[in-house]
XYZ file of N, CA, C and O in Angstrom:
792
model
N -3.034 -27.108 -14.829
C -1.945 -27.354 -15.994
C -2.204 -27.040 -17.221
O -3.463 -27.488 -17.883
N -1.566 -26.415 -18.004
C -1.757 -26.172 -19.324
C -0.712 -26.819 -20.334
O 0.488 -27.321 -19.806
N -1.149 -27.222 -21.408
C -0.369 -27.944 -22.478
C 0.439 -26.850 -23.223
O 0.122 -25.843 -23.256
N 1.493 -27.182 -23.712
C 2.398 -26.410 -24.669
C 2.316 -26.549 -26.032
O 2.316 -27.986 -26.222
N 1.862 -25.660 -26.736
C 1.554 -25.750 -28.187
C 2.791 -25.376 -29.047
O 3.411 -24.426 -28.793
N 3.369 -26.045 -30.026
C 4.382 -25.928 -30.860
C 3.846 -26.502 -32.339
O 3.536 -27.566 -32.276
N 4.353 -25.652 -33.069
C 4.059 -26.231 -34.619
C 5.376 -26.399 -35.068
O 6.285 -25.624 -35.076
N 5.359 -27.584 -35.550
C 6.666 -28.303 -36.205
C 6.199 -28.438 -37.732
O 5.070 -29.305 -37.950
N 7.253 -28.034 -38.611
C 7.174 -28.554 -40.052
C 7.376 -30.135 -40.082
O 8.181 -30.727 -39.710
N 6.641 -30.626 -41.052
C 6.742 -31.917 -41.202
C 7.268 -32.372 -42.431
O 6.798 -31.494 -43.355
N 8.494 -33.051 -42.566
C 9.141 -33.223 -43.776
C 8.381 -34.435 -44.562
O 8.021 -35.163 -44.146
N 8.457 -33.978 -45.851
C 7.710 -35.031 -46.880
C 8.495 -36.202 -46.565
O 9.870 -36.427 -46.953
N 7.813 -37.388 -46.402
C 8.550 -38.820 -45.951
C 8.209 -39.673 -47.148
O 7.291 -39.541 -48.144
N 8.693 -40.948 -47.084
C 8.454 -41.920 -48.008
C 7.003 -42.509 -48.086
O 6.431 -42.600 -48.643
N 6.460 -42.326 -46.607
C 5.038 -42.953 -46.396
C 4.180 -41.743 -46.932
O 3.210 -42.317 -46.838
N 4.508 -40.723 -47.287
C 3.704 -39.787 -47.784
C 2.509 -39.289 -46.765
O 1.404 -39.242 -46.731
N 3.011 -39.022 -45.386
C 2.273 -38.360 -44.380
C 2.200 -37.179 -44.333
O 0.808 -36.615 -44.215
N 2.555 -36.192 -45.081
C 2.272 -34.969 -45.071
C 3.341 -34.104 -46.125
O 4.255 -34.890 -46.739
N 2.501 -32.986 -46.451
C 3.180 -32.282 -47.739
C 3.653 -30.910 -47.443
O 3.193 -29.985 -48.076
N 4.578 -30.901 -46.341
C 5.176 -29.424 -45.535
C 4.120 -28.565 -44.946
O 4.533 -27.549 -44.589
N 3.274 -29.145 -44.600
C 1.958 -28.450 -43.726
C 2.286 -28.788 -42.538
O 3.046 -29.955 -42.200
N 2.270 -27.684 -41.316
C 2.461 -27.934 -39.771
C 1.399 -28.812 -39.146
O 0.166 -28.660 -39.143
N 2.211 -29.948 -38.154
C 1.282 -30.230 -37.307
C 1.359 -29.742 -35.987
O 2.406 -29.694 -35.490
N 0.475 -29.979 -35.041
C 0.388 -29.507 -33.743
C 1.210 -30.524 -32.797
O 0.809 -31.885 -32.833
N 2.121 -30.184 -32.164
C 2.979 -31.068 -31.143
C 2.576 -30.600 -29.956
O 2.844 -29.365 -29.494
N 2.030 -31.541 -29.068
C 2.029 -31.342 -27.698
C 2.795 -32.032 -26.663
O 3.236 -33.038 -26.745
N 2.585 -31.533 -25.587
C 3.565 -32.098 -24.562
C 2.586 -32.641 -23.349
O 1.784 -31.841 -22.803
N 2.234 -33.872 -22.968
C 1.530 -34.041 -21.989
C 2.038 -33.740 -20.548
O 3.287 -34.006 -20.167
N 1.423 -33.193 -19.938
C 1.684 -32.320 -18.524
C 2.047 -33.657 -17.555
O 2.163 -33.435 -16.466
N 1.010 -34.754 -17.768
C 1.118 -35.843 -16.758
C 2.587 -36.599 -17.056
O 3.333 -36.995 -16.198
N 2.888 -37.269 -17.910
C 3.992 -38.005 -18.292
C 5.010 -37.289 -19.173
O 6.163 -38.007 -19.485
N 4.964 -36.267 -19.818
C 5.845 -35.349 -20.193
C 6.139 -35.714 -21.568
O 7.446 -35.680 -22.141
N 5.627 -36.767 -22.447
C 5.575 -37.284 -23.627
C 5.424 -36.050 -24.590
O 4.321 -35.432 -24.586
N 6.316 -35.902 -25.540
C 6.188 -35.134 -26.576
C 5.660 -35.653 -27.744
O 6.003 -36.813 -27.847
N 4.511 -35.320 -28.574
C 3.702 -35.822 -29.529
C 2.876 -35.304 -30.229
O 2.427 -34.248 -29.901
N 2.255 -35.697 -31.437
C 1.614 -34.926 -32.300
C 0.244 -35.097 -31.837
O -0.013 -35.923 -30.898
N -0.900 -34.188 -32.216
C -1.988 -34.156 -31.351
C -2.865 -35.225 -32.012
O -2.775 -35.642 -33.013
N -3.255 -36.117 -31.114
C -4.283 -37.326 -31.730
C -5.541 -36.908 -31.949
O -6.008 -35.857 -31.486
N -6.428 -37.644 -32.638
C -7.624 -37.252 -33.182
C -8.924 -37.095 -31.859
O -9.642 -36.402 -31.881
N -8.515 -37.684 -30.694
C -9.219 -37.617 -29.526
C -8.603 -36.825 -28.461
O -9.145 -36.563 -27.458
N -7.268 -36.115 -28.650
C -6.835 -35.323 -27.667
C -6.528 -35.459 -26.654
O -6.423 -35.182 -25.433
N -6.159 -37.150 -26.525
C -5.625 -37.918 -25.420
C -4.246 -38.274 -25.803
O -3.741 -38.749 -26.730
N -3.534 -38.451 -24.527
C -2.092 -38.873 -24.507
C -1.802 -40.250 -24.929
O -2.614 -41.175 -24.570
N -0.868 -40.496 -25.704
C -0.643 -41.852 -26.267
C -0.081 -42.857 -25.531
O -0.385 -44.085 -25.312
N 0.519 -42.141 -24.188
C 1.322 -43.077 -23.133
C 0.423 -43.147 -22.090
O -0.165 -44.249 -21.613
N -0.145 -42.011 -21.420
C -1.019 -42.240 -20.041
C -2.490 -42.206 -20.610
O -3.106 -42.225 -19.531
N -2.887 -42.043 -21.625
C -4.277 -41.776 -21.968
C -5.064 -40.758 -21.031
O -6.111 -40.829 -20.843
N -4.331 -39.836 -20.480
C -5.181 -38.803 -19.941
C -5.257 -37.573 -21.245
O -4.474 -37.259 -21.951
N -6.291 -36.550 -20.738
C -6.500 -35.277 -21.705
C -5.261 -34.518 -22.172
O -4.573 -34.081 -20.828
N -5.013 -33.938 -23.254
C -3.842 -33.326 -23.712
C -4.398 -31.805 -23.007
O -3.415 -31.017 -22.969
N -5.578 -31.465 -23.305
C -6.155 -30.246 -23.187
C -6.328 -29.785 -21.744
O -7.668 -30.145 -21.412
N -5.732 -29.453 -20.969
C -6.254 -29.510 -19.538
C -6.275 -27.797 -19.201
O -5.261 -26.897 -19.353
N -7.561 -27.308 -18.882
C -7.597 -25.908 -18.820
C -7.775 -25.554 -17.479
O -8.281 -26.338 -16.604
N -7.391 -24.403 -17.006
C -7.205 -23.949 -15.659
C -8.446 -23.196 -15.252
O -8.970 -22.301 -16.169
N -8.755 -23.557 -14.231
C -10.334 -23.000 -14.012
C -10.067 -21.716 -13.403
O -8.980 -21.122 -12.500
N -11.056 -20.738 -13.903
C -10.519 -19.106 -13.526
C -11.018 -19.030 -12.030
O -11.821 -19.825 -11.197
N -10.273 -18.112 -11.275
C -10.522 -18.046 -9.717
C -12.078 -17.497 -9.688
O -12.454 -16.485 -10.101
N -12.384 -18.033 -8.691
C -13.884 -17.588 -8.261
C -14.043 -16.365 -7.958
O -13.149 -15.775 -7.250
N -15.305 -15.553 -7.986
C -15.335 -14.122 -7.686
C -15.282 -13.847 -6.336
O -15.095 -12.637 -5.845
N -15.992 -14.802 -5.920
C -16.229 -14.737 -4.333
C -14.794 -14.559 -3.467
O -14.725 -13.857 -2.701
N -13.986 -15.277 -3.897
C -12.510 -15.259 -3.328
C -12.070 -13.834 -3.505
O -11.307 -13.354 -2.418
N -12.278 -13.337 -4.486
C -11.494 -11.763 -4.695
C -11.974 -10.849 -3.831
O -11.408 -10.264 -3.286
N -13.330 -10.850 -3.651
C -14.340 -9.971 -3.118
C -13.838 -10.127 -1.484
O -13.747 -9.311 -0.832
N -13.541 -11.531 -0.951
C -13.228 -11.778 0.535
C -11.884 -10.956 0.702
O -11.683 -10.651 1.755
N -10.911 -11.354 -0.342
C -9.723 -10.855 0.177
C -9.587 -9.416 0.113
O -8.751 -8.797 0.680
N -10.319 -8.661 -0.479
C -10.289 -7.098 -0.496
C -10.447 -6.453 0.890
O -10.175 -5.614 1.191
N -11.663 -7.300 1.489
C -11.951 -6.860 2.751
C -11.299 -6.636 4.041
O -10.926 -5.608 4.780
N -10.494 -7.833 4.275
C -9.307 -7.541 5.311
C -8.365 -6.530 5.141
O -7.879 -5.887 5.835
N -8.013 -6.205 3.653
C -7.026 -5.281 3.500
C -7.466 -3.950 3.782
O -6.770 -2.966 4.307
N -8.745 -3.687 3.513
C -9.161 -2.263 4.002
C -9.293 -2.300 5.195
O -9.088 -1.050 6.076
N -9.548 -3.263 6.173
C -9.882 -3.181 7.564
C -8.049 -2.957 7.964
O -8.083 -2.496 8.994
N -7.346 -3.605 7.611
C -5.965 -3.539 7.885
C -5.580 -2.273 7.778
O -5.014 -1.604 8.556
N -5.909 -1.818 6.417
C -5.147 -0.429 6.261
C -5.837 0.712 7.320
O -4.991 1.487 7.723
N -7.206 0.429 7.633
C -7.881 1.497 8.579
C -7.200 1.087 10.007
O -6.937 2.108 10.657
N -6.986 0.062 10.422
C -6.291 -0.151 11.547
C -5.073 0.359 11.674
O -4.764 1.075 12.666
N -4.034 0.259 10.570
C -2.854 1.003 10.414
C -2.919 2.244 10.566
O -2.010 3.194 11.474
N -3.799 3.029 10.096
C -4.019 4.536 10.200
C -4.174 5.040 11.629
O -3.848 6.004 11.981
N -5.245 4.263 12.265
C -5.598 4.454 13.773
C -4.475 4.299 14.601
O -4.257 4.961 15.507
N -3.760 3.329 14.482
C -2.495 3.107 14.938
C -1.479 3.916 15.239
O -0.982 4.510 16.279
N -1.217 4.467 13.862
C -0.394 5.507 13.411
C -0.699 6.804 13.925
O 0.186 7.520 14.946
N -2.003 7.230 13.900
C -2.612 8.444 14.763
C -2.631 8.406 16.532
O -2.253 9.371 16.853
N -2.851 7.090 17.055
C -3.025 7.020 18.316
C -1.488 7.338 18.771
O -1.117 8.179 19.815
N -0.617 6.374 18.022
C 1.097 6.746 18.374
C 1.358 7.955 18.502
O 2.157 8.327 19.468
N 1.026 8.859 17.194
C 1.811 10.118 16.766
C 0.931 11.079 18.271
O 1.896 11.762 18.647
N -0.214 11.032 18.165
C -0.663 11.687 19.357
C -0.388 11.822 20.701
O 0.189 12.664 21.473
N -0.016 10.515 21.290
C 0.166 9.871 22.581
C 1.595 10.500 22.768
O 2.007 11.120 23.669
N 2.477 10.537 21.707
C 3.881 10.996 21.787
C 4.074 12.472 21.827
O 4.791 13.153 22.623
N 3.043 13.029 21.147
C 3.263 14.431 21.077
C 2.377 15.065 22.356
O 3.088 16.253 22.907
N 1.803 14.159 23.030
C 1.029 14.528 24.673
C 2.233 14.105 25.454
O 1.879 14.410 26.868
N 3.452 13.425 25.145
C 4.479 13.063 26.025
C 3.759 11.926 27.231
O 4.082 12.051 28.396
N 2.929 11.130 26.386
C 2.517 10.242 27.503
C 2.920 8.671 27.412
O 3.504 8.451 25.756
N 3.111 8.027 28.080
C 3.613 6.782 27.903
C 2.352 5.503 27.735
O 1.386 6.026 27.853
N 2.812 4.548 27.130
C 1.523 3.679 27.085
C 0.958 3.446 28.298
O -0.351 3.310 28.222
N 1.450 3.203 29.442
C 0.978 3.018 30.501
C 0.045 4.152 31.079
O -0.976 3.767 31.859
N 0.463 5.264 30.970
C -0.428 6.380 31.404
C -1.538 6.812 30.604
O -2.502 6.823 31.379
N -1.517 6.354 29.288
C -2.723 6.466 28.600
C -3.731 5.236 28.902
O -4.790 5.247 29.117
N -2.920 4.020 29.039
C -3.866 2.945 29.496
C -4.863 3.260 30.809
O -5.988 2.933 31.140
N -4.110 3.756 31.818
C -4.571 4.002 33.047
C -5.376 5.423 32.943
O -6.918 5.014 33.531
N -5.550 6.420 31.626
C -6.663 7.174 31.483
C -7.855 6.340 31.083
O -8.972 6.820 31.375
N -7.444 5.536 30.260
C -8.513 4.525 29.600
C -9.259 3.579 30.533
O -10.193 3.038 30.282
N -8.426 3.167 31.573
C -8.749 2.266 32.489
C -8.920 0.753 31.678
O -9.516 0.039 31.757
N -7.709 0.512 30.981
C -7.631 -0.729 30.177
C -6.205 -1.111 30.526
O -5.442 -0.245 30.569
N -5.753 -2.367 30.274
C -4.298 -2.996 29.968
C -3.542 -2.180 29.313
O -3.859 -1.813 28.052
N -2.149 -1.983 29.645
C -1.122 -1.375 28.719
C -0.846 -1.961 27.531
O -0.797 -1.649 26.558
N -1.214 -3.531 27.495
C -0.826 -4.303 26.357
C -2.033 -3.801 25.522
O -1.780 -4.076 24.238
N -3.187 -3.670 25.831
C -4.396 -2.943 24.596
C -3.721 -1.996 23.896
O -3.770 -1.899 22.533
N -3.152 -0.936 24.452
C -2.652 0.130 23.937
C -1.708 -0.275 22.913
O -1.529 -0.028 21.854
N -0.588 -1.088 23.600
C 0.293 -1.627 22.743
C -0.199 -2.483 21.121
O 0.011 -2.287 20.247
N -1.310 -3.151 21.750
C -2.096 -3.965 20.479
C -2.606 -2.888 19.346
O -2.607 -3.212 18.158
N -3.028 -1.673 19.635
C -3.648 -0.849 18.927
C -2.620 0.044 18.119
O -2.710 -0.261 17.019
N -1.467 0.242 18.990
C -0.574 0.921 18.153
C 0.394 0.275 17.256
O 0.862 0.382 16.086
N 0.527 -1.237 17.380
C 1.011 -2.176 16.748
C 0.068 -2.625 15.390
O 0.740 -3.315 14.538
N -1.276 -2.307 15.407
C -2.100 -2.607 14.370
C -2.781 -4.039 14.466
O -3.105 -4.422 13.725
N -2.366 -4.736 15.804
C -2.848 -6.237 16.044
C -4.186 -6.071 16.571
O -5.097 -6.841 16.494
N -4.611 -4.734 17.116
C -6.043 -4.821 17.481
C -6.811 -3.508 16.922
O -6.333 -2.281 17.032
N -8.121 -3.587 16.453
C -8.830 -2.375 16.008
C -9.751 -1.831 16.768
O -10.560 -2.716 17.097
N -9.633 -0.745 17.447
C -10.630 -0.680 18.420
C -12.168 -0.261 18.022
O -12.147 0.206 16.802
N -12.895 -0.450 18.734
C -14.443 -0.583 18.581
C -14.793 1.032 18.667
O -13.715 1.951 19.030
N -15.688 1.528 18.257
C -16.382 2.883 18.144
C -16.204 3.225 19.883
O -15.802 4.478 20.094
N -16.647 2.721 20.768
C -16.634 2.926 22.155
C -15.402 3.159 22.317
O -14.916 4.033 23.385
N -14.108 2.163 22.206
C -12.837 2.547 22.528
C -12.224 3.352 21.811
O -11.424 4.265 22.702
N -12.663 3.867 20.576
C -12.262 4.909 20.094
C -12.569 6.303 20.731
O -11.737 6.926 20.801
N -13.858 6.321 21.334
C -14.327 7.432 21.855
C -13.470 7.749 23.317
O -12.968 8.947 23.476
N -12.984 6.670 23.962
C -12.411 6.614 24.963
C -10.982 6.935 24.830
O -10.417 7.713 25.611
N -10.328 6.534 23.711
C -9.229 6.872 23.268
C -9.178 8.434 23.177
O -8.183 9.038 23.681
N -10.084 8.966 22.255
C -9.913 10.607 22.014
C -10.175 11.103 23.421
O -9.352 12.288 23.551
N -10.919 10.575 24.324
C -11.327 11.425 25.469
C -10.111 11.396 26.617
O -9.245 12.531 26.881
N -9.055 10.445 26.251
C -8.130 10.196 27.062
C -6.843 10.937 26.424
O -5.809 11.611 27.246
N -6.585 11.403 25.024
C -5.764 12.050 24.532
C -6.279 13.595 24.376
O -5.584 14.232 23.866
N -7.276 13.840 24.804
C -7.699 15.174 24.595
C -7.992 15.650 23.076
O -7.695 16.809 22.855
N -8.474 14.808 22.333
C -8.808 15.059 20.879
C -9.972 14.944 20.391
O -10.920 14.046 21.035
N -10.414 15.383 19.129
C -11.872 14.950 18.725
C -11.427 13.626 18.313
O -10.540 13.318 17.481
N -12.559 12.720 17.978
C -12.456 11.245 17.493
C -12.159 11.220 16.103
O -11.399 10.329 15.481
N -12.332 12.417 15.456
C -12.116 12.573 13.870
C -10.678 12.743 13.842
O -9.884 12.136 12.622
N -9.729 13.037 14.785
C -8.347 13.042 14.247
C -7.954 11.652 14.212
O -6.616 11.371 13.822
N -8.344 10.868 15.256
C -7.887 9.404 15.318
C -8.184 8.660 14.024
O -7.460 7.601 13.485
N -9.210 8.819 13.310
C -9.616 8.163 12.130
C -9.311 8.728 10.686
O -9.716 8.345 9.758
N -8.416 9.868 10.880
C -8.326 10.804 9.744
C -7.548 9.749 8.485
O -6.439 9.267 9.049
N -7.453 10.020 7.404
C -6.856 9.532 6.650
C -5.652 10.487 5.859
O -5.590 11.622 6.466
N -4.927 9.932 4.887
C -3.701 10.582 4.495
C -4.144 11.921 3.700
O -3.533 12.685 3.784
N -5.328 11.913 3.225
C -5.815 12.856 2.004
C -6.018 14.223 3.054
O -5.860 15.154 2.934
N -6.849 13.635 4.565
C -7.458 14.858 5.183
C -6.047 15.611 5.890
O -6.332 16.628 6.180
N -5.134 14.616 6.210
C -3.721 15.186 6.867
C -3.240 16.046 6.077
O -2.948 16.900 6.402
N -3.054 15.527 4.666
C -2.282 16.632 3.768
C -3.265 17.879 3.668
O -2.792 18.867 3.512
N -4.615 17.852 3.542
C -5.475 19.051 3.550
C -5.355 19.931 4.542
O -5.153 21.361 4.582
N -5.095 19.501 5.732
C -5.014 20.063 6.854
C -3.674 20.836 6.639
O -3.593 21.853 7.285
N -2.543 20.154 6.369
C -1.178 20.772 6.246
C -1.126 21.775 5.070
O -0.688 22.930 5.445
N -1.935 21.372 4.287
C -1.949 22.678 2.981
C -2.763 23.966 3.741
O -2.238 25.235 3.471
N -3.670 23.625 4.526
C -4.503 24.927 5.036
C -3.524 25.453 6.144
O -3.351 26.952 5.981
N -2.827 24.893 6.835
C -1.840 25.497 7.920
C -0.820 26.442 7.257
O -0.274 27.371 7.242
N -0.174 25.908 5.811
C 0.724 26.429 4.882
C -0.006 27.900 4.547
O 0.848 28.897 4.317
N -1.069 27.730 3.904
C -1.701 28.661 3.454
C -2.078 29.885 4.472
O -2.711 30.780 3.905
N -1.929 29.314 5.750
C -2.625 30.548 6.519
C -1.464 31.742 6.637
O -1.835 32.756 6.792
N -0.458 31.328 6.032
C 0.858 32.523 6.196
C 0.355 33.435 4.889
O 0.394 32.736 3.793
N 0.089 34.451 4.926
C -0.173 35.351 3.781
C 0.932 35.414 2.649
O 0.625 35.305 1.732
N 2.300 35.352 2.947
C 3.326 35.335 2.001
C 3.329 33.826 1.403
O 3.179 34.038 0.032
N 2.993 32.898 1.889
C 2.995 31.629 1.229
C 1.782 31.440 0.258
O 1.567 30.876 -0.814
N 0.701 32.112 0.969
C -0.934 32.145 0.163
C -0.494 32.643 -1.358
O -1.042 32.392 -2.316
N 0.246 33.950 -1.150
C 0.300 34.635 -2.487
C 1.277 33.923 -3.127
O 1.088 34.040 -4.517
N 2.274 33.296 -2.554
C 3.263 32.637 -3.565
C 2.203 31.525 -4.246
O 2.944 31.284 -5.198
N 1.797 30.815 -3.452
C 1.341 29.722 -3.933
C 0.391 30.028 -5.337
O 0.141 29.234 -6.102
N -0.279 31.078 -5.658
C -0.927 31.443 -6.752
C 0.211 31.586 -7.949
O -0.445 31.352 -9.077
N 1.584 31.613 -7.921
C 2.209 31.876 -8.993
C 2.923 30.524 -9.237
O 3.567 30.504 -10.406
N 2.922 29.636 -8.327
C 3.554 28.401 -8.563
C 3.066 27.829 -10.024
O 3.966 27.228 -10.658
N 1.830 27.502 -10.149
C 1.508 27.031 -11.600
C 1.937 27.690 -12.734
O 1.866 26.915 -13.627
N 2.362 28.810 -12.330
C 3.020 29.500 -14.020
C 4.434 29.448 -13.795
O 4.740 29.631 -14.866
N 4.922 28.944 -13.398
C 6.402 28.556 -12.998
C 6.675 27.444 -14.043
O 5.792 26.496 -14.049
N 7.984 27.630 -14.738
C 8.500 26.467 -15.432
C 8.922 25.255 -14.443
O 9.202 25.789 -13.157
N 9.465 24.238 -14.761
C 9.618 23.015 -13.800
C 11.170 23.360 -12.993
O 11.229 23.479 -12.121
N 11.801 23.876 -13.988
C 13.277 24.593 -13.570
C 13.123 25.269 -12.340
O 13.529 25.433 -11.175
N 12.441 26.442 -12.509
C 12.094 27.688 -11.687
C 11.339 27.152 -10.299
O 11.482 27.695 -9.316
N 10.279 26.432 -10.722
C 9.854 25.728 -9.204
C 10.574 24.775 -8.893
O 10.569 24.937 -7.448
N 11.503 24.051 -9.320
C 12.384 23.223 -8.322
C 13.263 24.101 -7.617
O 13.668 23.790 -6.318
N 13.874 25.078 -8.110
C 14.790 26.150 -7.718
C 14.010 26.528 -6.329
O 14.852 26.795 -5.205
N 12.790 27.204 -6.525
C 12.044 27.886 -5.567
C 11.873 26.846 -4.602
O 12.010 27.380 -3.143
N 11.427 25.677 -4.706
C 11.106 24.593 -3.530
C 12.402 24.347 -2.968
O 12.499 24.105 -1.562
N 13.628 24.197 -3.600
C 14.977 23.961 -2.810
C 15.267 25.274 -2.007
O 15.574 25.021 -0.854
N 15.084 26.325 -2.593
C 15.443 27.689 -1.602
C 14.616 27.669 -0.775
O 14.804 27.729 0.680
N 13.312 27.476 -0.678
C 12.281 27.383 0.636
C 12.645 26.247 1.439
O 12.587 26.373 2.713
N 13.129 25.171 1.045
C 13.461 23.750 2.071
C 14.745 24.494 2.751
O 14.625 24.057 4.057
N 15.495 25.104 2.089
C 16.996 25.345 2.833
C 16.736 26.312 3.866
O 17.183 26.434 5.114
N 15.746 27.333 3.435
C 15.240 28.353 4.565
C 14.479 27.718 5.625
O 14.985 28.195 6.851
N 13.798 26.859 5.312
C 12.964 26.173 6.553
C 14.062 25.515 7.250
O 13.919 25.338 8.827
N 15.023 24.756 6.828
C 16.069 23.808 7.467
C 16.842 24.843 8.489
O 16.987 24.655 9.481
N 17.263 25.993 7.730
C 17.956 26.905 8.520
C 17.126 27.495 9.664
O 17.867 27.705 10.691
N 15.932 27.645 9.457
C 15.215 28.312 10.608
C 14.937 27.320 11.725
O 14.920 27.624 13.011
N 14.813 26.061 11.390
C 14.852 24.878 12.347
C 15.985 24.942 13.247
O 16.158 24.848 14.482
N 17.097 25.065 12.452
C 18.442 24.822 13.395
C 18.288 25.933 14.384
O 18.991 26.153 15.471
N 18.279 27.402 13.825
C 18.333 28.431 14.594
C 17.433 28.284 15.663
O 17.587 28.324 16.892
N 16.053 27.710 15.534
C 14.939 27.432 16.493
C 15.756 26.571 17.886
O 15.456 26.710 18.883
N 16.331 25.572 17.096
C 16.903 24.294 18.217
C 17.970 24.825 19.039
O 18.420 24.824 19.959
N 18.688 25.801 18.048
C 20.058 26.353 18.913
C 19.472 27.625 20.093
O 20.295 27.528 21.166
N 18.707 28.086 19.811
C 17.844 29.241 20.906
C 17.413 28.200 21.815
O 17.680 28.656 23.049
N 16.906 26.973 21.743
C 16.474 26.448 22.927
C 17.389 25.939 23.591
O 17.353 25.888 24.916
N 18.695 25.568 23.139
C 19.906 25.209 23.801
C 20.548 26.238 24.715
O 20.938 25.882 25.716
N 20.400 27.375 24.070
C 21.092 28.583 24.633
C 20.188 28.691 25.930
O 20.802 29.165 26.916
N 18.935 28.774 25.681
C 17.742 29.007 27.192
C 17.698 28.049 27.952
O 17.811 28.115 29.115
N 18.322 26.942 27.581
C 18.331 25.676 28.592
C 19.495 25.673 29.791
O 19.958 26.114 29.924
């Protein structure tokens, strides 16, 4: 609890208490009495200290709270990767569990971030999904780098990327919107072609 400090001008009284100078007015956090500061800084009514300072948070508590957050983030990254790869391979949780020889609920817990797999479990997961273990633990930056590498594999886009920094903001925006529209049209044509062949 902290006390509230207020400076109030004191009017010259007949008793001669002050001559226009300010005195510190405090409110006791215990009994809520508004009063001038006393010489011993104790409340006139409840006799408790007027200056109560809050203790700073211990550093150990801050350090402890950061560790679970990083573990949770890592678990959620692995969970998302496992779920995405499993769906891309058209596997159910039950099928993946039978490949790993674990209960289906264990796969569900991993995908929901409720269980963080051990290194041994990660190896078995990678083997069951037919992927490298690095794909299960990669973060957003490595995923973005991989996507950029795939985009720059196209020679036209690689050549275009060299000129992007030289464009003004409006030109860059127009180009990106045009590229997005072309990509959307290409996806629609591809999906329409699949429907015709099916």
